[in-house]
mmCIF file of C-alpha atoms in Angstrom:
data_model
loop_
_atom_site.group_PDB
_atom_site.id
_atom_site.type_symbol
_atom_site.label_atom_id
_atom_site.label_comp_id
_atom_site.label_asym_id
_atom_site.label_seq_id
_atom_site.Cartn_x
_atom_site.Cartn_y
_atom_site.Cartn_z
ATOM 1 C CA ASP A 39 77.776 115.941 59.204
ATOM 2 C CA ALA A 40 77.313 113.771 62.286
ATOM 3 C CA GLY A 41 77.946 110.544 60.420
ATOM 4 C CA VAL A 42 76.021 107.349 61.020
ATOM 5 C CA ILE A 43 74.623 107.249 64.542
ATOM 6 C CA GLN A 44 73.998 104.020 66.408
ATOM 7 C CA SER A 45 72.499 103.406 69.794
ATOM 8 C CA PRO A 46 73.113 102.025 72.257
ATOM 9 C CA ARG A 47 76.912 101.710 72.053
ATOM 10 C CA HIS A 48 76.886 98.836 74.528
ATOM 11 C CA GLU A 49 74.102 96.495 75.486
ATOM 12 C CA VAL A 50 74.195 93.724 78.059
ATOM 13 C CA THR A 51 71.120 91.584 78.382
ATOM 14 C CA GLU A 52 70.039 88.174 79.555
ATOM 15 C CA MET A 53 69.141 85.280 77.346
ATOM 16 C CA GLY A 54 65.533 85.393 76.231
ATOM 17 C CA GLN A 55 65.202 89.161 76.398
ATOM 18 C CA GLU A 56 64.316 91.333 73.447
ATOM 19 C CA VAL A 57 67.062 93.576 72.105
ATOM 20 C CA THR A 58 66.560 96.550 69.798
ATOM 21 C CA LEU A 59 69.457 98.262 68.058
ATOM 22 C CA ARG A 60 68.950 101.617 66.403
ATOM 23 C CA CYS A 61 70.561 103.417 63.500
ATOM 24 C CA LYS A 62 70.316 106.855 61.958
ATOM 25 C CA PRO A 63 71.985 106.981 58.518
ATOM 26 C CA ILE A 64 73.692 109.989 57.023
ATOM 27 C CA SER A 65 71.147 112.441 55.681
ATOM 28 C CA GLY A 66 70.663 112.018 51.941
ATOM 29 C CA HIS A 67 71.904 108.443 51.836
ATOM 30 C CA ASN A 68 69.489 106.009 50.257
ATOM 31 C CA SER A 69 71.061 102.686 51.187
ATOM 32 C CA LEU A 70 71.399 101.251 54.677
ATOM 33 C CA PHE A 71 73.217 98.110 55.762
ATOM 34 C CA TRP A 72 73.287 96.053 58.962
ATOM 35 C CA TYR A 73 76.419 93.981 59.650
ATOM 36 C CA ARG A 74 77.460 91.654 62.440
ATOM 37 C CA GLN A 75 81.090 91.131 63.428
ATOM 38 C CA THR A 76 82.402 88.198 65.483
ATOM 39 C CA MET A 77 85.819 86.683 65.898
ATOM 40 C CA MET A 78 84.675 83.399 64.440
ATOM 41 C CA ARG A 79 82.728 84.602 61.401
ATOM 42 C CA GLY A 80 84.246 87.991 60.704
ATOM 43 C CA LEU A 81 82.052 90.702 59.207
ATOM 44 C CA GLU A 82 78.722 89.476 57.860
ATOM 45 C CA LEU A 83 76.026 91.418 56.053
ATOM 46 C CA LEU A 84 72.677 90.749 57.682
ATOM 47 C CA ILE A 85 70.320 92.875 55.601
ATOM 48 C CA TYR A 86 70.281 95.978 53.489
ATOM 49 C CA PHE A 87 67.703 98.513 52.370
ATOM 50 C CA ASN A 88 67.436 100.736 49.318
ATOM 51 C CA ASN A 89 65.030 103.660 49.695
ATOM 52 C CA ASN A 90 63.646 102.095 52.881
ATOM 53 C CA VAL A 91 62.819 98.809 51.130
ATOM 54 C CA PRO A 92 64.594 95.600 52.217
ATOM 55 C CA ILE A 93 66.539 94.293 49.229
ATOM 56 C CA ASP A 94 68.428 91.319 50.584
ATOM 57 C CA ASP A 95 67.864 89.727 53.971
ATOM 58 C CA SER A 96 69.569 86.433 53.159
ATOM 59 C CA GLY A 97 72.146 87.119 55.850
ATOM 60 C CA MET A 98 69.621 87.296 58.669
ATOM 61 C CA PRO A 99 70.477 84.236 60.752
ATOM 62 C CA GLU A 100 66.989 83.166 61.721
ATOM 63 C CA ASP A 101 63.481 84.293 62.502
ATOM 64 C CA ARG A 102 64.586 85.722 65.808
ATOM 65 C CA PHE A 103 66.134 88.595 63.868
ATOM 66 C CA SER A 104 64.070 91.293 62.202
ATOM 67 C CA ALA A 105 64.888 94.700 60.744
ATOM 68 C CA LYS A 106 62.774 97.661 59.789
ATOM 69 C CA MET A 107 63.280 101.001 58.135
ATOM 70 C CA PRO A 108 60.108 103.038 58.617
ATOM 71 C CA ASN A 109 61.624 106.156 57.073
ATOM 72 C CA ALA A 110 64.798 107.418 55.458
ATOM 73 C CA SER A 111 66.347 108.517 58.727
ATOM 74 C CA PHE A 112 65.803 105.558 61.029
ATOM 75 C CA SER A 113 66.261 101.810 61.136
ATOM 76 C CA THR A 114 66.054 99.144 63.822
ATOM 77 C CA LEU A 115 67.447 95.648 64.191
ATOM 78 C CA LYS A 116 65.554 93.528 66.684
ATOM 79 C CA ILE A 117 66.485 90.212 68.232
ATOM 80 C CA GLN A 118 63.723 88.358 70.039
ATOM 81 C CA PRO A 119 64.448 86.225 71.971
ATOM 82 C CA SER A 120 68.174 86.854 72.310
ATOM 83 C CA GLU A 121 70.683 84.027 72.805
ATOM 84 C CA PRO A 122 74.331 84.024 73.982
ATOM 85 C CA ARG A 123 75.507 83.227 70.441
ATOM 86 C CA ASP A 124 74.081 86.570 69.313
ATOM 87 C CA SER A 125 76.847 88.323 71.236
ATOM 88 C CA ALA A 126 78.755 90.392 68.683
ATOM 89 C CA VAL A 127 79.366 93.911 67.454
ATOM 90 C CA TYR A 128 76.577 95.122 65.191
ATOM 91 C CA PHE A 129 77.355 97.820 62.657
ATOM 92 C CA CYS A 130 75.052 99.983 60.650
ATOM 93 C CA ALA A 131 76.357 101.607 57.456
ATOM 94 C CA SER A 132 74.867 103.886 54.832
ATOM 95 C CA SER A 133 75.757 104.909 51.298
ATOM 96 C CA LEU A 134 74.412 107.260 48.690
ATOM 97 C CA MET A 135 72.704 104.829 46.352
ATOM 98 C CA ARG A 136 74.014 101.261 46.564
ATOM 99 C CA SER A 137 76.808 99.144 47.950
ATOM 100 C CA THR A 138 79.230 100.151 45.221
ATOM 101 C CA ASP A 139 79.145 103.638 46.598
ATOM 102 C CA THR A 140 81.365 104.203 49.587
ATOM 103 C CA GLN A 141 79.770 102.888 52.757
ATOM 104 C CA TYR A 142 80.044 104.956 55.917
ATOM 105 C CA PHE A 143 79.932 102.911 59.068
ATOM 106 C CA GLY A 144 78.574 103.819 62.463
ATOM 107 C CA PRO A 145 80.573 103.200 65.641
ATOM 108 C CA GLY A 146 78.848 99.868 66.267
ATOM 109 C CA THR A 147 76.864 98.391 69.134
ATOM 110 C CA ARG A 148 78.606 95.807 71.276
ATOM 111 C CA LEU A 149 75.952 93.299 72.353
ATOM 112 C CA THR A 150 76.548 90.823 75.148
ATOM 113 C CA VAL A 151 73.887 88.226 75.868
ATOM 114 C CA LEU A 152 74.426 86.421 79.161
ATOM 115 C CA ALA B 183 79.347 83.763 44.669
ATOM 116 C CA GLN B 184 82.437 85.864 45.033
ATOM 117 C CA THR B 185 85.000 85.182 47.745
ATOM 118 C CA VAL B 186 87.644 87.421 49.254
ATOM 119 C CA THR B 187 90.748 85.893 50.821
ATOM 120 C CA GLN B 188 93.195 87.554 53.170
ATOM 121 C CA SER B 189 95.628 84.809 54.011
ATOM 122 C CA GLN B 190 97.836 86.718 56.442
ATOM 123 C CA PRO B 191 96.130 87.009 59.847
ATOM 124 C CA GLU B 192 98.576 89.585 61.164
ATOM 125 C CA MET B 193 101.608 91.648 60.265
ATOM 126 C CA SER B 194 103.987 94.007 61.981
ATOM 127 C CA VAL B 195 105.986 96.930 60.593
ATOM 128 C CA GLN B 196 108.428 99.455 61.974
ATOM 129 C CA GLU B 197 107.284 103.053 62.066
ATOM 130 C CA ALA B 198 108.247 104.947 58.873
ATOM 131 C CA GLU B 199 108.696 101.710 56.929
ATOM 132 C CA THR B 200 106.524 100.391 54.102
ATOM 133 C CA VAL B 201 104.204 97.408 54.399
ATOM 134 C CA THR B 202 102.037 95.554 51.894
ATOM 135 C CA LEU B 203 98.834 93.738 52.810
ATOM 136 C CA SER B 204 97.648 91.001 50.461
ATOM 137 C CA CYS B 205 94.179 90.226 49.178
ATOM 138 C CA THR B 206 92.893 87.897 46.499
ATOM 139 C CA TYR B 207 89.371 87.424 45.275
ATOM 140 C CA ASP B 208 87.442 85.131 43.022
ATOM 141 C CA THR B 209 84.822 86.216 40.517
ATOM 142 C CA SER B 210 83.706 85.476 36.989
ATOM 143 C CA GLU B 211 82.507 89.029 36.423
ATOM 144 C CA ASN B 212 84.440 91.680 34.534
ATOM 145 C CA ASN B 213 83.077 94.788 36.217
ATOM 146 C CA TYR B 214 83.273 95.215 39.964
ATOM 147 C CA TYR B 215 84.680 97.361 42.767
ATOM 148 C CA LEU B 216 87.335 96.625 45.356
ATOM 149 C CA PHE B 217 87.832 98.361 48.678
ATOM 150 C CA TRP B 218 90.158 98.451 51.646
ATOM 151 C CA TYR B 219 88.607 99.378 54.977
ATOM 152 C CA LYS B 220 90.473 100.102 58.200
ATOM 153 C CA GLN B 221 89.153 99.242 61.666
ATOM 154 C CA PRO B 222 91.212 100.803 64.478
ATOM 155 C CA PRO B 223 90.775 99.784 68.130
ATOM 156 C CA SER B 224 87.842 102.189 68.321
ATOM 157 C CA ARG B 225 86.022 99.642 66.088
ATOM 158 C CA GLN B 226 84.894 102.281 63.597
ATOM 159 C CA MET B 227 85.139 101.058 59.999
ATOM 160 C CA ILE B 228 86.844 103.619 57.795
ATOM 161 C CA LEU B 229 87.227 103.516 54.023
ATOM 162 C CA VAL B 230 90.894 103.656 53.052
ATOM 163 C CA ILE B 231 90.807 103.297 49.286
ATOM 164 C CA ARG B 232 88.574 102.139 46.433
ATOM 165 C CA GLN B 233 89.351 100.720 42.980
ATOM 166 C CA GLU B 234 87.069 100.280 40.005
ATOM 167 C CA ALA B 235 87.961 97.147 38.031
ATOM 168 C CA TYR B 236 87.616 98.893 34.667
ATOM 169 C CA LYS B 237 90.359 101.356 35.582
ATOM 170 C CA GLN B 238 93.850 100.180 34.804
ATOM 171 C CA GLN B 239 95.480 102.854 36.916
ATOM 172 C CA ASN B 240 96.073 101.888 40.514
ATOM 173 C CA ALA B 241 94.234 104.009 43.082
ATOM 174 C CA THR B 242 96.264 106.179 45.451
ATOM 175 C CA GLU B 243 95.291 108.100 48.573
ATOM 176 C CA ASN B 244 98.217 109.902 50.182
ATOM 177 C CA ARG B 245 100.381 107.209 51.827
ATOM 178 C CA PHE B 246 98.040 104.424 50.718
ATOM 179 C CA SER B 247 98.177 102.825 47.295
ATOM 180 C CA VAL B 248 97.025 99.592 45.741
ATOM 181 C CA ASN B 249 98.522 97.105 43.341
ATOM 182 C CA PHE B 250 95.563 95.871 41.336
ATOM 183 C CA GLN B 251 96.326 92.832 39.184
ATOM 184 C CA LYS B 252 93.055 91.992 37.462
ATOM 185 C CA ALA B 253 94.222 88.875 35.672
ATOM 186 C CA ALA B 254 95.661 87.465 38.866
ATOM 187 C CA LYS B 255 92.639 88.649 40.878
ATOM 188 C CA SER B 256 94.935 90.297 43.359
ATOM 189 C CA PHE B 257 94.398 93.571 45.202
ATOM 190 C CA SER B 258 97.160 94.443 47.650
ATOM 191 C CA LEU B 259 97.406 97.559 49.804
ATOM 192 C CA LYS B 260 100.704 99.349 50.284
ATOM 193 C CA ILE B 261 101.160 101.677 53.236
ATOM 194 C CA SER B 262 104.173 103.945 52.931
ATOM 195 C CA ASP B 263 105.839 105.784 55.809
ATOM 196 C CA SER B 264 103.845 103.760 58.357
ATOM 197 C CA GLN B 265 102.561 105.688 61.359
ATOM 198 C CA LEU B 266 101.490 104.508 64.782
ATOM 199 C CA GLY B 267 97.938 105.522 63.910
ATOM 200 C CA ASP B 268 97.923 102.958 61.124
ATOM 201 C CA THR B 269 97.713 100.213 63.735
ATOM 202 C CA ALA B 270 94.372 98.596 62.992
ATOM 203 C CA MET B 271 92.609 95.699 61.381
ATOM 204 C CA TYR B 272 92.378 96.022 57.591
ATOM 205 C CA PHE B 273 89.616 94.467 55.525
ATOM 206 C CA CYS B 274 89.582 93.867 51.806
ATOM 207 C CA ALA B 275 86.105 93.961 50.242
ATOM 208 C CA PHE B 276 84.498 93.246 46.877
ATOM 209 C CA SER B 277 81.283 94.362 45.229
ATOM 210 C CA TYR B 278 79.642 93.771 41.878
ATOM 211 C CA THR B 279 78.351 96.765 39.968
ATOM 212 C CA GLY B 280 74.686 95.737 39.912
ATOM 213 C CA ALA B 281 72.085 97.969 41.507
ATOM 214 C CA ASN B 282 71.407 95.556 44.340
ATOM 215 C CA SER B 283 74.878 94.173 44.815
ATOM 216 C CA LYS B 284 76.482 93.984 48.225
ATOM 217 C CA LEU B 285 79.929 94.086 49.796
ATOM 218 C CA THR B 286 81.741 90.856 50.602
ATOM 219 C CA PHE B 287 84.535 91.243 53.147
ATOM 220 C CA GLY B 288 87.659 89.206 53.749
ATOM 221 C CA LYS B 289 88.517 87.975 57.242
ATOM 222 C CA GLY B 290 90.814 90.916 57.838
ATOM 223 C CA ILE B 291 94.448 91.329 58.807
ATOM 224 C CA THR B 292 95.740 92.870 62.014
ATOM 225 C CA LEU B 293 98.533 95.366 61.383
ATOM 226 C CA SER B 294 100.751 96.555 64.227
ATOM 227 C CA VAL B 295 103.075 99.518 63.733
ATOM 228 C CA ARG B 296 106.042 99.407 66.106
ATOM 229 C CA PRO B 297 107.570 102.639 67.415
#
């Protein structure tokens, strides 16, 4: 199994630009999670989906952030417009059914907003 | 809401020695799950070990074992025979058992294994 796939691995953009992060979960997994990791705030859950349906988006910082899961094998996290404080590592993770099942993390996307 | 506390920001251990990483949590629930995840310099998050709260027996995975003290709400990770590849950041995490529950992570602890 290829594991969770994220792209791009690194993204450098300028303030105000739109950024789209992509994730392909492990085949057969029904839950998908987006996390953000920073030195100041640690690892934060932004949003998660069960069977492609958003269950909890209370961690999404503001309206500039949006996430979609159009099908079981693909999800996107979009930031529009981006700001320097969005600079972080963004992880996608998937699990079989729910968060109590083991979560498998992707390699992360390091985002730098100048 | 539950909280997970890792009070030690970093630790160091000599190769082949044993080290224990501490974690405490706060919850009013009786059924839940606890996890330790490892994040090496590659940044990948890797599950180390998992414990179900209803199980009294401490979980063990090769050189990794936990000391789960439910009454004290403590969940420490013991690494035996430390190896250089164990150098990483370690996160303690908590989850309720509900269908739509989510993981709550501690701040993490940086472990360095010295040759």
